[in-house]
Short mmCIF file of C-alpha atoms in Angstrom, two decimals:
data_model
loop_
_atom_site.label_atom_id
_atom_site.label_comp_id
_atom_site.label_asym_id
_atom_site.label_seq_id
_atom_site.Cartn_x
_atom_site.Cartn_y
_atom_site.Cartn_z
CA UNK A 19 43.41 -15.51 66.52
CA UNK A 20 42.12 -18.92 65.48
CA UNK A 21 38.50 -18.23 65.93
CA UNK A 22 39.37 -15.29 63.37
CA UNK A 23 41.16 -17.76 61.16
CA UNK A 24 37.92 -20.01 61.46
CA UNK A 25 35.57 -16.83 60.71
CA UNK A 26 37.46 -16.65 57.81
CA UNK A 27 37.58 -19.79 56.23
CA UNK A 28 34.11 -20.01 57.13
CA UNK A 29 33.65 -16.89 54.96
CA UNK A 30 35.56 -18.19 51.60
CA UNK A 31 33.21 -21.68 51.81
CA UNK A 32 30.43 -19.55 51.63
CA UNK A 33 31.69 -17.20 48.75
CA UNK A 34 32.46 -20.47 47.38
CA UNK A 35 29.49 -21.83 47.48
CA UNK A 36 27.74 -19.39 46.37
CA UNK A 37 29.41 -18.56 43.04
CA UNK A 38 29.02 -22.67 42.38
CA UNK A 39 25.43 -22.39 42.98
CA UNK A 40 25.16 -19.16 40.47
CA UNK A 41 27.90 -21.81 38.21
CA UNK A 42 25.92 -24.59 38.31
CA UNK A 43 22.12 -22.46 38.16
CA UNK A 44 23.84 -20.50 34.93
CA UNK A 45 25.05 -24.13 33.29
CA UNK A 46 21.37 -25.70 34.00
CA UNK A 47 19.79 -22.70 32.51
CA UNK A 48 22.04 -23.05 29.36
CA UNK A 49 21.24 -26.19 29.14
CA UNK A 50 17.89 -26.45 29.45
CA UNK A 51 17.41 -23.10 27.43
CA UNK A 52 16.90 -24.77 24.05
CA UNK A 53 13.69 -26.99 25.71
CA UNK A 54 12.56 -23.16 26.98
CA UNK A 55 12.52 -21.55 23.48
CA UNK A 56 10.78 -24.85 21.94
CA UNK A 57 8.18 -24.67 24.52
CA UNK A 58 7.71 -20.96 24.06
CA UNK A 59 7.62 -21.40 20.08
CA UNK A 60 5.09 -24.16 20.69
CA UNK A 61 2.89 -21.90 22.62
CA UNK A 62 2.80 -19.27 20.43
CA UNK A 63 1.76 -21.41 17.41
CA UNK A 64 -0.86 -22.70 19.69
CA UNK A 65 -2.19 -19.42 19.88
CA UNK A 66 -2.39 -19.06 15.81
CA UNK A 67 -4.26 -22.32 15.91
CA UNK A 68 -7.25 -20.81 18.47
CA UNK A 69 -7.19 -17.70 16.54
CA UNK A 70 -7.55 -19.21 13.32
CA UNK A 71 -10.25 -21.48 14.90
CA UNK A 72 -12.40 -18.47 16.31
CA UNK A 73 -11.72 -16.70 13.15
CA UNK A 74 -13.40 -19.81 11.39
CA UNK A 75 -16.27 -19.98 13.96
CA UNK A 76 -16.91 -16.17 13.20
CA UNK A 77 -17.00 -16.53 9.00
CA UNK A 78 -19.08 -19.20 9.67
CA UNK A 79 -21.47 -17.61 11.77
CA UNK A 80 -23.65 -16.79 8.90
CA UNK A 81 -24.28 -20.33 7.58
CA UNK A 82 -21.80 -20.28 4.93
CA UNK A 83 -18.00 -20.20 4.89
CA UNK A 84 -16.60 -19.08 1.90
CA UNK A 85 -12.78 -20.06 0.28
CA UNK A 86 -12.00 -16.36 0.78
CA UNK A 87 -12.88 -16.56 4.50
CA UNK A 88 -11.10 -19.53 4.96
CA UNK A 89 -7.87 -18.33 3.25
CA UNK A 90 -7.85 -15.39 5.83
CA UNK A 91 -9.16 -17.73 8.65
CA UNK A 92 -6.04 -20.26 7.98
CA UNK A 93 -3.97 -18.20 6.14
CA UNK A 94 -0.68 -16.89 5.74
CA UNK A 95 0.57 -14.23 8.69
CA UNK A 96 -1.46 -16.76 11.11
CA UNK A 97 1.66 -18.97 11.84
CA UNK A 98 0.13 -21.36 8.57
CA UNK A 99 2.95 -23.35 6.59
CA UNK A 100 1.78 -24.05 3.81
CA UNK A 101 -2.01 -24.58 1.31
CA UNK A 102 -4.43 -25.71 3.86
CA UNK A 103 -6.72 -28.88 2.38
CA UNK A 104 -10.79 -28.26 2.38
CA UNK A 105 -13.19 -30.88 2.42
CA UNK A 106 -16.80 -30.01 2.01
CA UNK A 107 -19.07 -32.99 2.77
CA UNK A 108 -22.53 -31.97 2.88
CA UNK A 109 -22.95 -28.89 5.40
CA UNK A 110 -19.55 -30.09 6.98
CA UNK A 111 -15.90 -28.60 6.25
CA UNK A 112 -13.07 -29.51 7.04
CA UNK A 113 -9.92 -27.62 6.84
CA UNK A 114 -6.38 -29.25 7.27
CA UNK A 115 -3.42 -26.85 7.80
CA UNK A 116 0.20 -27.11 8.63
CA UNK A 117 1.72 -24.78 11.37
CA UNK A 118 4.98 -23.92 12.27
CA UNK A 119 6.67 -21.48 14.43
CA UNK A 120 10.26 -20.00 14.70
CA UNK A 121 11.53 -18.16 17.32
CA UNK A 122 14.51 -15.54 17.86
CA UNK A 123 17.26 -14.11 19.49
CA UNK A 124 20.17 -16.85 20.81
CA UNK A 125 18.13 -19.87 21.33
CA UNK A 126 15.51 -19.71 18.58
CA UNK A 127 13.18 -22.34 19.60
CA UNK A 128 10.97 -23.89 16.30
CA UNK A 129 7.90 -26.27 16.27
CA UNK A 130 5.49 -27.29 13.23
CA UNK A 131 2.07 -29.52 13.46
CA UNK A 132 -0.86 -30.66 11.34
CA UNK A 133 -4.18 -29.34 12.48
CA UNK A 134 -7.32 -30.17 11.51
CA UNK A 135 -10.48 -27.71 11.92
CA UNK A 136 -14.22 -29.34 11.78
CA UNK A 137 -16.42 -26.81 10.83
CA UNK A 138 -20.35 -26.88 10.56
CA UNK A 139 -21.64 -23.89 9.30
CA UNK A 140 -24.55 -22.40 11.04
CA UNK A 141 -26.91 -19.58 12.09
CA UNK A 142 -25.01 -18.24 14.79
CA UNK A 143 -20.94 -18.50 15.64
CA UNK A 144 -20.74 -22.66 15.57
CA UNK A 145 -18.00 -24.44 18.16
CA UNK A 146 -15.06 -25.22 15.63
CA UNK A 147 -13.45 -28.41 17.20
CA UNK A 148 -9.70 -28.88 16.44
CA UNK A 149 -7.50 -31.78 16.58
CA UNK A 150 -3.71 -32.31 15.72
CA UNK A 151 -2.61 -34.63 13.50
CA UNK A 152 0.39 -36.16 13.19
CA UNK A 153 2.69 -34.14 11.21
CA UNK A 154 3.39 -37.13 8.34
CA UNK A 155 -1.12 -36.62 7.42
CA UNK A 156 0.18 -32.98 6.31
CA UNK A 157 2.93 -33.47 4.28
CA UNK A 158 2.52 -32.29 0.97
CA UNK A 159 1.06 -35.38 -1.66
CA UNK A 160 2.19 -36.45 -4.72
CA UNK A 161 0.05 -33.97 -6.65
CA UNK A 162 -0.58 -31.15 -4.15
CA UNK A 163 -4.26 -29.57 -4.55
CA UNK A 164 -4.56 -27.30 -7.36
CA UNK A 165 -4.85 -23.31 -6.05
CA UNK A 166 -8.25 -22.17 -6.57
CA UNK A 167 -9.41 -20.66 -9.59
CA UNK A 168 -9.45 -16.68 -9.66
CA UNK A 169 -12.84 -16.82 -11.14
CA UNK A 170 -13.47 -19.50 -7.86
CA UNK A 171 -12.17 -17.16 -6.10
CA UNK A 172 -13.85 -14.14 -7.49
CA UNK A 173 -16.99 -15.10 -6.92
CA UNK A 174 -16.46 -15.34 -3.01
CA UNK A 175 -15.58 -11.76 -3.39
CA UNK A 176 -18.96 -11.20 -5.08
CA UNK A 177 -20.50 -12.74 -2.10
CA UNK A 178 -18.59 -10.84 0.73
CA UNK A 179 -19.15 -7.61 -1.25
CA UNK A 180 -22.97 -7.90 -1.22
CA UNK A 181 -23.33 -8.58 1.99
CA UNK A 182 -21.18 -5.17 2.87
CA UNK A 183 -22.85 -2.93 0.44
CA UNK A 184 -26.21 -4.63 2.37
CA UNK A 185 -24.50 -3.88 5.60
CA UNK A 186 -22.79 -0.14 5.36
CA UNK A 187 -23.04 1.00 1.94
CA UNK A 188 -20.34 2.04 -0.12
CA UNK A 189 -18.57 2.63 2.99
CA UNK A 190 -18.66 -1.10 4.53
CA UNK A 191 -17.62 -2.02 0.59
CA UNK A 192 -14.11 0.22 0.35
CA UNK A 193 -13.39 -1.70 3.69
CA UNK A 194 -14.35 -4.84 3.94
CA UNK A 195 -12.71 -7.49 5.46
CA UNK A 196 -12.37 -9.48 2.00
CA UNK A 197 -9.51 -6.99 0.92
CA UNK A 198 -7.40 -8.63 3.48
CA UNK A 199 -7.46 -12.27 2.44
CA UNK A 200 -3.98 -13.49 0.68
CA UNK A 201 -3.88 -13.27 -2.75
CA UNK A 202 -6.59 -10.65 -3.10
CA UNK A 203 -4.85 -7.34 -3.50
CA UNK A 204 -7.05 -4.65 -4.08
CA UNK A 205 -5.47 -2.15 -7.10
CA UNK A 206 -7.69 1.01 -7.04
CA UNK A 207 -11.40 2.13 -6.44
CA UNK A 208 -13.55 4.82 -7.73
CA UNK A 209 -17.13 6.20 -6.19
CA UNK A 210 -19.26 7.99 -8.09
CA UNK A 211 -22.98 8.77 -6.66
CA UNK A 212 -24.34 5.33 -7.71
CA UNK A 213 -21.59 2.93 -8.28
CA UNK A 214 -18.56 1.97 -6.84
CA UNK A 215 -15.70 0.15 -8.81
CA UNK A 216 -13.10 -2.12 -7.78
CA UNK A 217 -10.17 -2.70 -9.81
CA UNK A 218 -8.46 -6.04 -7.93
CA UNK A 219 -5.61 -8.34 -8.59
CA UNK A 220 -5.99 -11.97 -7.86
CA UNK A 221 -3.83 -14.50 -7.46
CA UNK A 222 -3.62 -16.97 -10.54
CA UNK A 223 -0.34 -19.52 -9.47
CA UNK A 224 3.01 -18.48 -8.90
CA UNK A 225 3.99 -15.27 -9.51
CA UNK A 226 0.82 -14.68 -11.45
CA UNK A 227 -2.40 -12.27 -11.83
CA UNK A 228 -5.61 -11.37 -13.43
CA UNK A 229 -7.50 -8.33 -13.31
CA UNK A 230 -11.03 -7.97 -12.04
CA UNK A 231 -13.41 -5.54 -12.23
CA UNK A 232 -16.10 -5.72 -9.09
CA UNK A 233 -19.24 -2.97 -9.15
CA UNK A 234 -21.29 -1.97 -6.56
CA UNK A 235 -24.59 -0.20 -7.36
CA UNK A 236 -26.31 1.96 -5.06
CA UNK A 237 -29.44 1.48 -6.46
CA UNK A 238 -29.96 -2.20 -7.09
CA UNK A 239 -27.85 -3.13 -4.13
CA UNK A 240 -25.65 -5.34 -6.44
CA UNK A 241 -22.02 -6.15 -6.85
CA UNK A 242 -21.37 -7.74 -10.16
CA UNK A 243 -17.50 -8.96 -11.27
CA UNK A 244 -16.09 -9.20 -14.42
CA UNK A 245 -12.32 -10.24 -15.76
CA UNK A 246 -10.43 -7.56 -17.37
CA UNK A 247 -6.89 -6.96 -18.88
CA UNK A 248 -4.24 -6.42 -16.71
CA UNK A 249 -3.54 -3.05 -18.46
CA UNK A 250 -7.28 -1.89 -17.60
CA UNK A 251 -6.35 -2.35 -13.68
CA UNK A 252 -3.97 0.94 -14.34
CA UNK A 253 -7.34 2.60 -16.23
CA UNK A 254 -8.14 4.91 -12.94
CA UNK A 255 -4.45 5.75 -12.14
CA UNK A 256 -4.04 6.93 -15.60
CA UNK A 257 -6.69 8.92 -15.30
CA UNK A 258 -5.74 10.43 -12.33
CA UNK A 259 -2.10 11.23 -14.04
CA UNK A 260 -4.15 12.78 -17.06
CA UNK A 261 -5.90 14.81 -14.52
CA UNK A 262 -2.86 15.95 -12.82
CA UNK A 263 -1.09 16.90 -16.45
CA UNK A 264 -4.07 19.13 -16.99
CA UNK A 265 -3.96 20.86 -13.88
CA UNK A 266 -0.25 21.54 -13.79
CA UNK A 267 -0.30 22.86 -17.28
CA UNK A 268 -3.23 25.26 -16.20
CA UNK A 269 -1.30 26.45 -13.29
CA UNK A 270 1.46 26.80 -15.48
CA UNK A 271 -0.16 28.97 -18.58
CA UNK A 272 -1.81 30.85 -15.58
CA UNK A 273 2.03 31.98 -14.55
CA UNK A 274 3.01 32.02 -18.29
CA UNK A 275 0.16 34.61 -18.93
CA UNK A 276 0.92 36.98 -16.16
CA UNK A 277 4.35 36.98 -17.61
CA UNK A 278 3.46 37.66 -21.30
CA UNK A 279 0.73 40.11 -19.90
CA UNK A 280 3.79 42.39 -18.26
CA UNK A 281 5.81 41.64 -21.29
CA UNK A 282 3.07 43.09 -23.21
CA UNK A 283 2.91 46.51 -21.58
CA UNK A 284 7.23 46.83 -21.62
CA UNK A 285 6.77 46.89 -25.12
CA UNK A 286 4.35 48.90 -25.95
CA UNK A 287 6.89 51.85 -27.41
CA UNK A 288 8.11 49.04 -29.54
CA UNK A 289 11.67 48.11 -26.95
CA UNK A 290 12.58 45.67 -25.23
CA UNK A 291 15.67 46.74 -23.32
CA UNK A 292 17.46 44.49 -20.68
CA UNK A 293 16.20 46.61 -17.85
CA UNK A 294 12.40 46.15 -18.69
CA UNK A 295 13.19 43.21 -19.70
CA UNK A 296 14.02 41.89 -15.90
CA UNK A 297 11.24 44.24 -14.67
CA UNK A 298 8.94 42.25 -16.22
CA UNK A 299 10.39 38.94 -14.98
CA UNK A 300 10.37 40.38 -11.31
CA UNK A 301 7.19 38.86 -10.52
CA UNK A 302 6.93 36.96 -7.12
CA UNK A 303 4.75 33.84 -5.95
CA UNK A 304 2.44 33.78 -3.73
CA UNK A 305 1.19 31.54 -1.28
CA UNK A 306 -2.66 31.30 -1.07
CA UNK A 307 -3.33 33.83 0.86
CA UNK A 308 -1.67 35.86 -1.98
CA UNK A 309 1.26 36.71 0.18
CA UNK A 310 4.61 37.06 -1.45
CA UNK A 311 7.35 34.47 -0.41
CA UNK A 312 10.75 36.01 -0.39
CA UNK A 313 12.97 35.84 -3.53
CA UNK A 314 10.68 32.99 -5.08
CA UNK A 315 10.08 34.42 -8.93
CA UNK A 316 7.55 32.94 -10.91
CA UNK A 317 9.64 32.69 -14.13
CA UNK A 318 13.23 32.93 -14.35
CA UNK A 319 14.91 33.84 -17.96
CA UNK A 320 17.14 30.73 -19.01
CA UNK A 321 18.63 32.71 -22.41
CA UNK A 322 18.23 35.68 -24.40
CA UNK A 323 18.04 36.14 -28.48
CA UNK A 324 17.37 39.52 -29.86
CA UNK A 325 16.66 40.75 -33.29
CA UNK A 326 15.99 44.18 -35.25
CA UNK A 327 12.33 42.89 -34.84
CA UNK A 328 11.61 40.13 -31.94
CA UNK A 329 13.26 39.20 -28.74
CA UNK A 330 12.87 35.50 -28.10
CA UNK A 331 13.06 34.61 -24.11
CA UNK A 332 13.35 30.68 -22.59
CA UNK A 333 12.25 30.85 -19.44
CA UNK A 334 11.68 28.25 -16.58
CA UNK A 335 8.09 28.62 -15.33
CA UNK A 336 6.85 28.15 -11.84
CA UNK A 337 2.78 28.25 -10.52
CA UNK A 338 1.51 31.44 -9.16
CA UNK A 339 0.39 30.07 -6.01
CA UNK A 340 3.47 28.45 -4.59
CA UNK A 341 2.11 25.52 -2.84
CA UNK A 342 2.01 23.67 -6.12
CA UNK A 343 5.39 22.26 -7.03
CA UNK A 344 4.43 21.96 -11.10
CA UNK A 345 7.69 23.61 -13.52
CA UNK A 346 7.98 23.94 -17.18
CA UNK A 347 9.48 25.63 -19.34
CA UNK A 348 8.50 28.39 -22.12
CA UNK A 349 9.28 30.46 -24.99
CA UNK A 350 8.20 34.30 -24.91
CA UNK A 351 8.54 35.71 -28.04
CA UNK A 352 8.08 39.82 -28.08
CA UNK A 353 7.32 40.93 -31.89
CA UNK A 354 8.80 44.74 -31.14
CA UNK A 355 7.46 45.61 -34.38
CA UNK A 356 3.81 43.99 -33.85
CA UNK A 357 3.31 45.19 -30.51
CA UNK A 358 2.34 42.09 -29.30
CA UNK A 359 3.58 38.39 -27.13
CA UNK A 360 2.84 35.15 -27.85
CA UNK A 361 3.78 32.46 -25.97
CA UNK A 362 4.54 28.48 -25.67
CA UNK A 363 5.56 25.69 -23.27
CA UNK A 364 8.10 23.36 -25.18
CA UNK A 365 9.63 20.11 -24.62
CA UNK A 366 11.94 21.77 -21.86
CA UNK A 367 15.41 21.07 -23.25
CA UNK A 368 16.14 24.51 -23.93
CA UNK A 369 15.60 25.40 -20.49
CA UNK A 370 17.38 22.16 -18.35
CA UNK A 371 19.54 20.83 -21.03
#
């Protein structure tokens, strides 16, 4: 019986034991989880800062590094806090960048640092050294650089879209990398069979824009920029909307025809009666194949006016081919003692008033 006693206690220590152990392992790891998510925030900005260095070593593989190339080098979405300072000096550059870092979840670790990125431009990928600063040689001077100019900046684009068009055409032009540096948004694009045009906002200070207009020839191999109103960066999306007006209001006189053609033939004994009438507005879409879709009419009679002479008709109008989602309304107006239809589309309040 006392051996079993013994077994027993000997049991409990080691129950107790072991739940101080997991105590005391769960109270170091809460303490010492703030120092984890700092480290772990440190090494991921440490990551930004090697991929921003062989993003820099890559731009300047060519023997020049341009602003543009820097901006997406060192740039925002990189871990980069803030303007980065360049320094050209001869063939050298030298780019100085703040980074910071913040974590998530419950211990959200955060760590910042000054970097600065020698960079010596040459024929092939050049080694980019790096070296961190203290954090004070980053801080933001008295009077903070100035951004650079959109025309500055514009011409960088000039230079990165050459050397696409050179490269791939119109092709390597609609995607170069240079439409993915901050503060370059590109608006819209057109190709015809020798030019391509580039309608692009740039960044002019805070919470500002200008409009410029970038052309590619095919046949000169040249991409030439020039600033434009803001207004003029909507030109080709108002065009487009002008083209889509004109070809919903052709699919919609092309439904608005059929209509007036069947109204034409119920009157031909100079009637109009109710039954004809809805005969006539029986018609069915289609879908492309010219099958009928079930209980889908082309035009459906809104309201009614008859006379001794006329019988006026508002009636919402759908497209024939019922893939198209276009619908306007129209006036049908039967002259019972001309023999004849004539048709319009008005403004629409007599039909969705």
């Amino acid at each position: 019986m006392a051996r079993r006693g013994g077994c027993m206690l000997n049991g409990c220590l080691a129950v107790l034991t072991t739940a101080l152990v997991l105590v005391l392992f769960g109270v170091w790891r809460l303490s010492t989880a703030p120092g984890r998510a700092d480290d772990r925030a440190r090494h991921t900005m440490e990551e930004s800062v090697d991929r921003s260095r062989d993003r820099l070593s890559r731009a300047a593989g060519d023997g020049a590094l341009l602003g543009t190339e820097i901006d997406r080098s060192v740039g925002t979405g990189n871990g980069r806090a803030g303007m980065p300072e360049v320094r050209r000096r001869g063939g050298r550059i030298t780019v100085t960048a703040r980074f910071a870092q913040q974590g998530s979840g419950w211990f959200a670790g955060s760590t910042r640092g000054c970097y600065r990125f020698d960079v010596v431009p040459a024929s092939a990928p050049p080694p980019v050294s790096v070296h961190e600063l203290p954090y004070t040689a980053c801080r933001e001077p008295v009077s903070p650089p100035a951004p650079r100019s959109p025309a500055a900046v514009a011409a960088d684009v000039v230079v990165e879209l050459r050397a696409a068009l050179a490269r791939g055409g119109f092709m390597a032009v609609q995607t170069a990398e240079v439409w993915q540096t901050y503060g370059v948004h590109l608006a819209d694009q057109k190709v015809t069979d020798s030019q391509l045009t580039d309608l692009v906002l740039l960044s002019a200070g805070t919470n500002e824009q200008v409009c410029y207009e970038f052309r590619a020839r095919r046949e000169t191999d040249t991409v030439t920029a020039e600033q434009s109103t803001m207004d003029d960066c909507r030109r080709f999306e108002r065009e487009r909307e002008k083209q889509a007006e004109k070809e919903e209001r052709a699919l919609l006189d092309a439904s608005s025809a059929a209509i007036a053609s069947r109204l034409d033939r119920a009157i031909a004994d100079g009637r109009l009666p109710d039954a004809e009438l809805r005969r006539a507005f029986a018609m069915q879409q289609t879908d492309e194949e010219k099958e009928l879709w079930h209980d889908s009419p082309v035009a459906v009679p809104v309201s009614v006016e008859r006379s001794p002479s006329e019988v006026i008709v508002y009636a919402s109008v759908n497209p024939l081919d019922s893939m198209h989602t276009a619908l306007g309304c129209y006036e049908f107006r039967a002259h019972l003692t001309k023999h004849s239809v004539t048709r319009r589309r008005t403004a629409g309040t007599e039909c969705f008033a």
